[in-house]
Short mmCIF file of C-alpha atoms in Angstrom, two decimals:
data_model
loop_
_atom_site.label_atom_id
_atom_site.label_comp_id
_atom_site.label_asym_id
_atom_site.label_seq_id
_atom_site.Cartn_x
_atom_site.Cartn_y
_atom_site.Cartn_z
CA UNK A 1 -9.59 -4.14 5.00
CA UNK A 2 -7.57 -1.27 5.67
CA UNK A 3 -5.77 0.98 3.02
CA UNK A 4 -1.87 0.57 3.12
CA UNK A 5 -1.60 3.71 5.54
CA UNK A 6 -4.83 4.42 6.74
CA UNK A 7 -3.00 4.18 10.56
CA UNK A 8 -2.15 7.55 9.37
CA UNK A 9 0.76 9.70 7.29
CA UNK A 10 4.52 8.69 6.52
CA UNK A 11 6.59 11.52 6.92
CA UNK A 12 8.54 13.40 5.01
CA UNK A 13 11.38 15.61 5.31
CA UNK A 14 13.65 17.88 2.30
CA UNK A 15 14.96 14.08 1.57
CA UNK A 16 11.56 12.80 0.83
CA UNK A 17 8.85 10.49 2.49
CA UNK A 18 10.11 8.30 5.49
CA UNK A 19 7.94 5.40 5.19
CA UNK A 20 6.45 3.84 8.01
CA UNK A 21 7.57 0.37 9.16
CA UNK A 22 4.46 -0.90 8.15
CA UNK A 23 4.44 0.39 4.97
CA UNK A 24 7.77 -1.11 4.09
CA UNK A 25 6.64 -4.10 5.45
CA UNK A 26 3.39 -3.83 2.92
CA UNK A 27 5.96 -3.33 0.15
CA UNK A 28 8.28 -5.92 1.25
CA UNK A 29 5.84 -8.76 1.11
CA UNK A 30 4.52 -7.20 -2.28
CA UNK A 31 8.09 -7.34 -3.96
CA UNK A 32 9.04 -10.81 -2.80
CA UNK A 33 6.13 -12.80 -1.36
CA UNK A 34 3.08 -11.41 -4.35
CA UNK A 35 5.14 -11.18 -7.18
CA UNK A 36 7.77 -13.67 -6.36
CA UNK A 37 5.42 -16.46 -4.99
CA UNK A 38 2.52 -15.41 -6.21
CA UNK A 39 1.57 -14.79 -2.12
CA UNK A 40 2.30 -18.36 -1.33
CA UNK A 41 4.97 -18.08 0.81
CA UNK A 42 5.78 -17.23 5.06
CA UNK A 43 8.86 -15.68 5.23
CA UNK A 44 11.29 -16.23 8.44
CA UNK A 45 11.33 -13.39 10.87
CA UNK A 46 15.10 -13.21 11.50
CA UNK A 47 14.86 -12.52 7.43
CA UNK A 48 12.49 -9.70 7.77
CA UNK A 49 14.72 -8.18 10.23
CA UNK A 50 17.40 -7.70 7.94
CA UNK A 51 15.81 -6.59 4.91
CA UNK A 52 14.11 -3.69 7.00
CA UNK A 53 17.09 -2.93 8.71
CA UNK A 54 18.77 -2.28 5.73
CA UNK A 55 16.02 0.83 5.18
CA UNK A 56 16.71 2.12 8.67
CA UNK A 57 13.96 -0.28 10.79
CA UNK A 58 14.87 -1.34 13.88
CA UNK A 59 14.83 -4.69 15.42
CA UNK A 60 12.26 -4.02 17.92
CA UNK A 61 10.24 -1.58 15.13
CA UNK A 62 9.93 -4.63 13.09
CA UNK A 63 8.90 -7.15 15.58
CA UNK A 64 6.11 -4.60 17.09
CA UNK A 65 4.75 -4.13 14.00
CA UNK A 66 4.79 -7.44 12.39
CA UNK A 67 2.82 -8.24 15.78
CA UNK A 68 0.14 -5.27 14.89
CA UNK A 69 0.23 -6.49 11.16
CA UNK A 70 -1.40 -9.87 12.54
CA UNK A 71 -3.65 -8.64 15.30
CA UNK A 72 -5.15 -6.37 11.96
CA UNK A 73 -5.32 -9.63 9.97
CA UNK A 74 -3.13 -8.83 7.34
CA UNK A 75 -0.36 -10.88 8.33
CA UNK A 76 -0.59 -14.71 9.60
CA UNK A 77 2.38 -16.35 12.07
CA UNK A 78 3.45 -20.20 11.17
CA UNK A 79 6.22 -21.80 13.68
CA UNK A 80 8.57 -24.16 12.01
CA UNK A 81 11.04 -25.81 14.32
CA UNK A 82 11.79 -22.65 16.37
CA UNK A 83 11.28 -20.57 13.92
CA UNK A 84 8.22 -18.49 12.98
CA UNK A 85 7.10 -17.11 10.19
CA UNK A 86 4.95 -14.73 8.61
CA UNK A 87 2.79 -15.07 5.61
CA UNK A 88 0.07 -13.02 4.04
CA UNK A 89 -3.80 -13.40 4.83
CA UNK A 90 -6.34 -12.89 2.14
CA UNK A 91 -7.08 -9.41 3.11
CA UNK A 92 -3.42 -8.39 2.88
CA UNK A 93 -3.04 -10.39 -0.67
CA UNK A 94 -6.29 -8.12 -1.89
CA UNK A 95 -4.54 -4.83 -0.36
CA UNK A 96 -1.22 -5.72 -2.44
CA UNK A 97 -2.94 -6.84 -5.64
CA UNK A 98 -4.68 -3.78 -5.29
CA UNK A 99 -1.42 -1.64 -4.97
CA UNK A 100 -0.08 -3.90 -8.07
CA UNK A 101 -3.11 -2.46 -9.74
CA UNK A 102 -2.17 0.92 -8.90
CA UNK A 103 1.38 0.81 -9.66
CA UNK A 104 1.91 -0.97 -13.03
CA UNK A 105 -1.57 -1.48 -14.68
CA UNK A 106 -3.29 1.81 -14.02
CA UNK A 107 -0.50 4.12 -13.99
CA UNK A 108 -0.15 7.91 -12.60
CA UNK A 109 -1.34 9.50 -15.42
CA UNK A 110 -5.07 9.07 -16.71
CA UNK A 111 -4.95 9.91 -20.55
CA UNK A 112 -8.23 7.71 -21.10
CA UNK A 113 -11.10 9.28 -18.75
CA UNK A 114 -14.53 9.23 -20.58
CA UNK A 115 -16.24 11.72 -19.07
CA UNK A 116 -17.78 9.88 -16.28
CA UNK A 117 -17.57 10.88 -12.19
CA UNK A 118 -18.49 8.44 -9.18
CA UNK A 119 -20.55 10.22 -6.56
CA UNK A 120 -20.89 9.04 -3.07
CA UNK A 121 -23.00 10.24 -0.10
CA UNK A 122 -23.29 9.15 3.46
CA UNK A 123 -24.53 10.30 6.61
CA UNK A 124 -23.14 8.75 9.66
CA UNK A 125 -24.13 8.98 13.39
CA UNK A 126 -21.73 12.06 14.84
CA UNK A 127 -20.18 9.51 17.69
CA UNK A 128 -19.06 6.88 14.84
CA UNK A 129 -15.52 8.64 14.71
CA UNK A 130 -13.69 5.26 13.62
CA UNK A 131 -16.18 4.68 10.92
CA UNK A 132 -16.11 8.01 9.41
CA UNK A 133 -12.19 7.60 9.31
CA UNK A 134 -12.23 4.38 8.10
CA UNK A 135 -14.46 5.28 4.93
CA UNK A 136 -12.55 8.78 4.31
CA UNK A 137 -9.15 6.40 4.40
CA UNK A 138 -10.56 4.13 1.86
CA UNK A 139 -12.45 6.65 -0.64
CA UNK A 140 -8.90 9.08 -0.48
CA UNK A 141 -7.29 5.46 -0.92
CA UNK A 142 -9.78 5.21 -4.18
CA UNK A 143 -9.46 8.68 -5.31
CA UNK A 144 -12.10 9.98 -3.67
CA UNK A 145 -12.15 14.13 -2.85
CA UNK A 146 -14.77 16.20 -1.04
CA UNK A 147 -17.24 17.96 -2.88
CA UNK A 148 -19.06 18.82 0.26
CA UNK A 149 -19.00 17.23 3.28
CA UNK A 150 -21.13 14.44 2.95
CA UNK A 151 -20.55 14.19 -0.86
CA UNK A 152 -17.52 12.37 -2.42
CA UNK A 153 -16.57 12.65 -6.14
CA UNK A 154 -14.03 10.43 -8.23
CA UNK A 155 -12.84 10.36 -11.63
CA UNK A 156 -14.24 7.71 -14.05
CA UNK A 157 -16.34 4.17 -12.79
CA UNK A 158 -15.22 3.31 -9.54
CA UNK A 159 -16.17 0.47 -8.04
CA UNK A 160 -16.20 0.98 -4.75
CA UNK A 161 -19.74 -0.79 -3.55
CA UNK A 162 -17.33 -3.87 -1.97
CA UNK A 163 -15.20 -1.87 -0.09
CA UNK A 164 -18.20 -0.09 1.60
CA UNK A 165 -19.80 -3.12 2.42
CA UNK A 166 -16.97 -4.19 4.08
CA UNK A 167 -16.90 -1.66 6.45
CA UNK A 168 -20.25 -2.65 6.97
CA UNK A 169 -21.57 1.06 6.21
CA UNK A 170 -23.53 0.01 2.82
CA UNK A 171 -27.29 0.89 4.02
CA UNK A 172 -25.39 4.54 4.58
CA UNK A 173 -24.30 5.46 1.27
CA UNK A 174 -25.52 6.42 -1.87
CA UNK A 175 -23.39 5.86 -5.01
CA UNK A 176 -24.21 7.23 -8.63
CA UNK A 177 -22.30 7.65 -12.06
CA UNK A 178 -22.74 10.90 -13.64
CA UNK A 179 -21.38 13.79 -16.03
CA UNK A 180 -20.87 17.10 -15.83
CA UNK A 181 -23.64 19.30 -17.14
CA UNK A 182 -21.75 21.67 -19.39
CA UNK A 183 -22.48 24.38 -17.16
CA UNK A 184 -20.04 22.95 -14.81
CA UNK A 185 -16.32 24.19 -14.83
CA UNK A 186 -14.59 20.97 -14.15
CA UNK A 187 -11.47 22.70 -13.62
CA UNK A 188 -12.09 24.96 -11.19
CA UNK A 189 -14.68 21.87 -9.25
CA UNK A 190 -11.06 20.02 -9.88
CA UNK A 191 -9.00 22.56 -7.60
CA UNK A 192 -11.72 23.28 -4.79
CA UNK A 193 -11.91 19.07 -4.13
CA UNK A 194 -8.26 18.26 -4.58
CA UNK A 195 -4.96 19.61 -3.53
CA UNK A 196 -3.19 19.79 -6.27
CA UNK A 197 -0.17 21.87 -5.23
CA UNK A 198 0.63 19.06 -2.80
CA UNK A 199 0.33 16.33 -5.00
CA UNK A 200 2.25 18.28 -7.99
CA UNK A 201 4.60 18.40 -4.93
CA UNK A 202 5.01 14.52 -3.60
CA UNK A 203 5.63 14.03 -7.93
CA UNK A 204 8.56 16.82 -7.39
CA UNK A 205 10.14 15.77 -4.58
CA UNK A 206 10.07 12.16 -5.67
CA UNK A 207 11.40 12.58 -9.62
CA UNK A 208 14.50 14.73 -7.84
CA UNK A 209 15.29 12.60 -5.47
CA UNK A 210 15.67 9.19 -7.34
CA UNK A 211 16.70 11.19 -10.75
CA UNK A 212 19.67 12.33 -8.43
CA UNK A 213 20.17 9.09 -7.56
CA UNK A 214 19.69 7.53 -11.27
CA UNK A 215 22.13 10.06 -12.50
CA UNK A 216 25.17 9.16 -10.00
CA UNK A 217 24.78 5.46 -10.11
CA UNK A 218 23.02 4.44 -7.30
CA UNK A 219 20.08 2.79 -8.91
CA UNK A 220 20.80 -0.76 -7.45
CA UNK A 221 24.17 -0.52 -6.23
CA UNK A 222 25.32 -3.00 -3.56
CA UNK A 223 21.88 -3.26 -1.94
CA UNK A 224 19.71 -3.96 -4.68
CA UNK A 225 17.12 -5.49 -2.02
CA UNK A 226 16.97 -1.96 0.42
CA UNK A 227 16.85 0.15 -2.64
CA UNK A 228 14.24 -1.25 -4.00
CA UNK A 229 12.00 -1.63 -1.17
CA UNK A 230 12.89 2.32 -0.43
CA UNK A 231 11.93 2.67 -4.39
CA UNK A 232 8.31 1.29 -4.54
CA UNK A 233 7.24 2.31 -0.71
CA UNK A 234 8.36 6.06 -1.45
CA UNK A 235 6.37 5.85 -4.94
CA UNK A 236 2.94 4.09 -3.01
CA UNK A 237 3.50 6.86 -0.54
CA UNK A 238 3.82 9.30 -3.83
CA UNK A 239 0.46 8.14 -5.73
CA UNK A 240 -1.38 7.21 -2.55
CA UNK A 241 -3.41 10.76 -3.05
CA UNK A 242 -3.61 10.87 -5.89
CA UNK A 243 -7.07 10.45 -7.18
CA UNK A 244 -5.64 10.29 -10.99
CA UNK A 245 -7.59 13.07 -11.86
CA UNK A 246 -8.16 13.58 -16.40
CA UNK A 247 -4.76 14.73 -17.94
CA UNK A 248 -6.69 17.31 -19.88
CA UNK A 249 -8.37 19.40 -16.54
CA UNK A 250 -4.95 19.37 -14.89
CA UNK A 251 -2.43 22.44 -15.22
CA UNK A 252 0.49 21.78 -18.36
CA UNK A 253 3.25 19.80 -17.37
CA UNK A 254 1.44 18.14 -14.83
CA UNK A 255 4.94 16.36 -12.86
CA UNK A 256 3.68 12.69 -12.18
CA UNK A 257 4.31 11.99 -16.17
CA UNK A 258 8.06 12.22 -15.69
CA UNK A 259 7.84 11.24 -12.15
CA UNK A 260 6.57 7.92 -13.42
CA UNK A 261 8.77 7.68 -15.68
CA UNK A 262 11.62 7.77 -13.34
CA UNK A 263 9.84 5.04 -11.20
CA UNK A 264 9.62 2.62 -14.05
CA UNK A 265 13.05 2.87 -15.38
CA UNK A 266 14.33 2.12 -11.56
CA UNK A 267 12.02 -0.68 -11.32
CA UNK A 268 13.63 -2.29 -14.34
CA UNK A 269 17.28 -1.31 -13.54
CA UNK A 270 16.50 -2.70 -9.48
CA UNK A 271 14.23 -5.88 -10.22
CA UNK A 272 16.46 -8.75 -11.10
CA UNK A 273 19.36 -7.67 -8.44
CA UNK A 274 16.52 -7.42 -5.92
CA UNK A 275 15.33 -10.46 -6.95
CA UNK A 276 18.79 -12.45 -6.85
CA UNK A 277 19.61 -10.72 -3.51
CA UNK A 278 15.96 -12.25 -1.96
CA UNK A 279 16.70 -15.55 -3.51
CA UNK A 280 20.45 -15.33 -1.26
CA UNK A 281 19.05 -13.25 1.84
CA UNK A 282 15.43 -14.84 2.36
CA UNK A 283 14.62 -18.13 4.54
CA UNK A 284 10.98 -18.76 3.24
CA UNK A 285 8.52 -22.21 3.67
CA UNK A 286 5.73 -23.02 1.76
CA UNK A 287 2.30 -21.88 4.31
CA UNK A 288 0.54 -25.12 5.72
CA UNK A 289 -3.42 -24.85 5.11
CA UNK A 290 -5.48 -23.93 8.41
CA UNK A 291 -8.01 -25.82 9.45
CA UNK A 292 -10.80 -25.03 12.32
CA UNK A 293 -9.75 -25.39 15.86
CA UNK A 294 -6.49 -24.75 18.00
CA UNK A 295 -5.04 -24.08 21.19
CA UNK A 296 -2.17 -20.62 21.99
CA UNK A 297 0.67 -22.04 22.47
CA UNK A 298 3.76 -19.40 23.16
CA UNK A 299 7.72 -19.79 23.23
CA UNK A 300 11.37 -18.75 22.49
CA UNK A 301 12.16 -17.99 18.93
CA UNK A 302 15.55 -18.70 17.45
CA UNK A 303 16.37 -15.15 16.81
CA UNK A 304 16.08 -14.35 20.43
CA UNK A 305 12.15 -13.08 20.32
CA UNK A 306 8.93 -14.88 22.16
CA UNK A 307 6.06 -15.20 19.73
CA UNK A 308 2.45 -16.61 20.61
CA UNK A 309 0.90 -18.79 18.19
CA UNK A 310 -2.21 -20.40 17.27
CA UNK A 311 -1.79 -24.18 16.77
CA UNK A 312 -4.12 -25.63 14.74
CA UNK A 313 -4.57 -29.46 14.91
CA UNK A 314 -3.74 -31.98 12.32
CA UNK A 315 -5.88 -34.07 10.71
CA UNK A 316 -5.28 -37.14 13.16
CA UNK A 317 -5.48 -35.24 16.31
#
């Protein structure tokens, strides 16, 4: 499973982050598919087109990735008439509820760590490249740093034995829980692994920007749907490196308190227009169960596109 961006970074510019399409598409399916139907829902494609136009996506943007998003196995096609679409695979589902994790149950700000640090080690073979990037995505994904090259620290009890496994890179790794020996200056061990300056910086840039917009009215405004989905992929994009490091070893004032505060109060003010706008906007079908078997078959689309999909055979064929 990859993280939400492991393909590499969003940008950003003085107006903040620009998102990449897939990882509007991630928080599109998060807002209305995970929380809305609980991930049991394929969403038309013609639908998808419009939400992420309304964030500056275009047509072609959205159809290219949507295609990469199902060659990765995160999203799944389903043709209805001649219409397809596009519904969430397990892995995606676990990458969302993950980022749901993240977002409203863990917070940005870790008031409650009890002393404990995760330690990883691996050696890899120098020509596994894709590996090595693979596990660095996922342990800076997990809030990982480098406390040497080949040795990865974390705040608190992570448990990341399944997602190693998964890569298939287990018998490489060694994982302990420890504490500091007293001897240790966990501040200073704090600034050599992390960067702080540039995540003090993505909490910055995001708290003006949407306090900006908070304070001249534009918290939902007439496209409750686009600001929203600009709201949580911005604030993924904000916490995505940050390893949530103790409250009490960061510097005073530390900015993702009132950054997150900010984030929350826009979530409330943006859900239920978002919400009713999906309701008016979307064209969604309940997903058919897969069984084993099926042939390609490809065609024209009623939005103009040509998808291939797998057919799988009913139960009387």
């Amino acid at each position: 499973m990859d993280t939400p961006d492991s393909d590499g970074p969003d940008s950003a510019t003085s107006a903040g982050p620009q998102p990449r399409p897939q990882s509007l598409m991630l928080a599109f399916f998060g807002n209305h598919v995970l929380e809305e139907g609980d991930g049991d829902l394929c969403v038309y494609s013609g639908s998808i087109i419009d939400v992420l136009g309304r964030v500056g996506v275009g047509e072609q943007a959205v159809r290219s990735t949507l295609t990469r998003m199902v060659n990765r196995g995160l999203l799944r096609r389903q043709r209805e008439g001649r219409k397809m679409y596009f519904g969430l695979t397990p892995q995606a589902t676990r990458v969302l509820r993950d980022g749901r994790v993240r977002i409203w149950q863990q917070g940005a700000v870790n008031d409650d760590w009890d002393g404990t640090w995760t330690l990883l080690g691996f050696s890899l073979p120098d020509s596994w490249k894709r590996q090595r990037h693979d596990l660095r995505s996922r342990l800076t994904w997990s809030g990982f740093g480098a406390l040497y090259s080949g040795l990865w620290i974390a705040p608190g009890q992570v448990d990341i034995a399944g997602e190693v496994t998964e890569l298939g890179l287990a018998e490489h790794l060694k994982i302990f829980h420890a504490q500091a020996n007293v001897a240790t200056d966990i501040e200073l061990m704090i600034r050599d692994t992390w960067d702080l300056e540039r995540i003090a910086a993505r909490y910055v840039t995001f708290d003006k920007r949407w306090t900006a917009l908070l304070g001249s009215g534009g918290g939902s405004g007439d496209d409750p749907i686009g600001t929203r989905l600009r709201l949580v992929s911005e604030w993924l994009w904000t916490i995505r490196t940050d390893p949530r490091l103790p409250a009490r070893h960061l510097p005073p004032e530390w900015p993702a308190r009132p950054a997150e505060e900010t984030f929350r109060r826009l979530a409330e003010l943006t859900a239920a227009p978002a919400r009713r706008a999906a309701g008016d906007l979307l064209d969604t079908v309940r997903p058919r169960h897969p069984v084993w078997g099926g042939t390609l078959e490809s065609g024209p689309t009623a939005d103009g596109g040509h998808e291939v999909e797998l057919r799988l055979p009913t139960r009387s064929e």
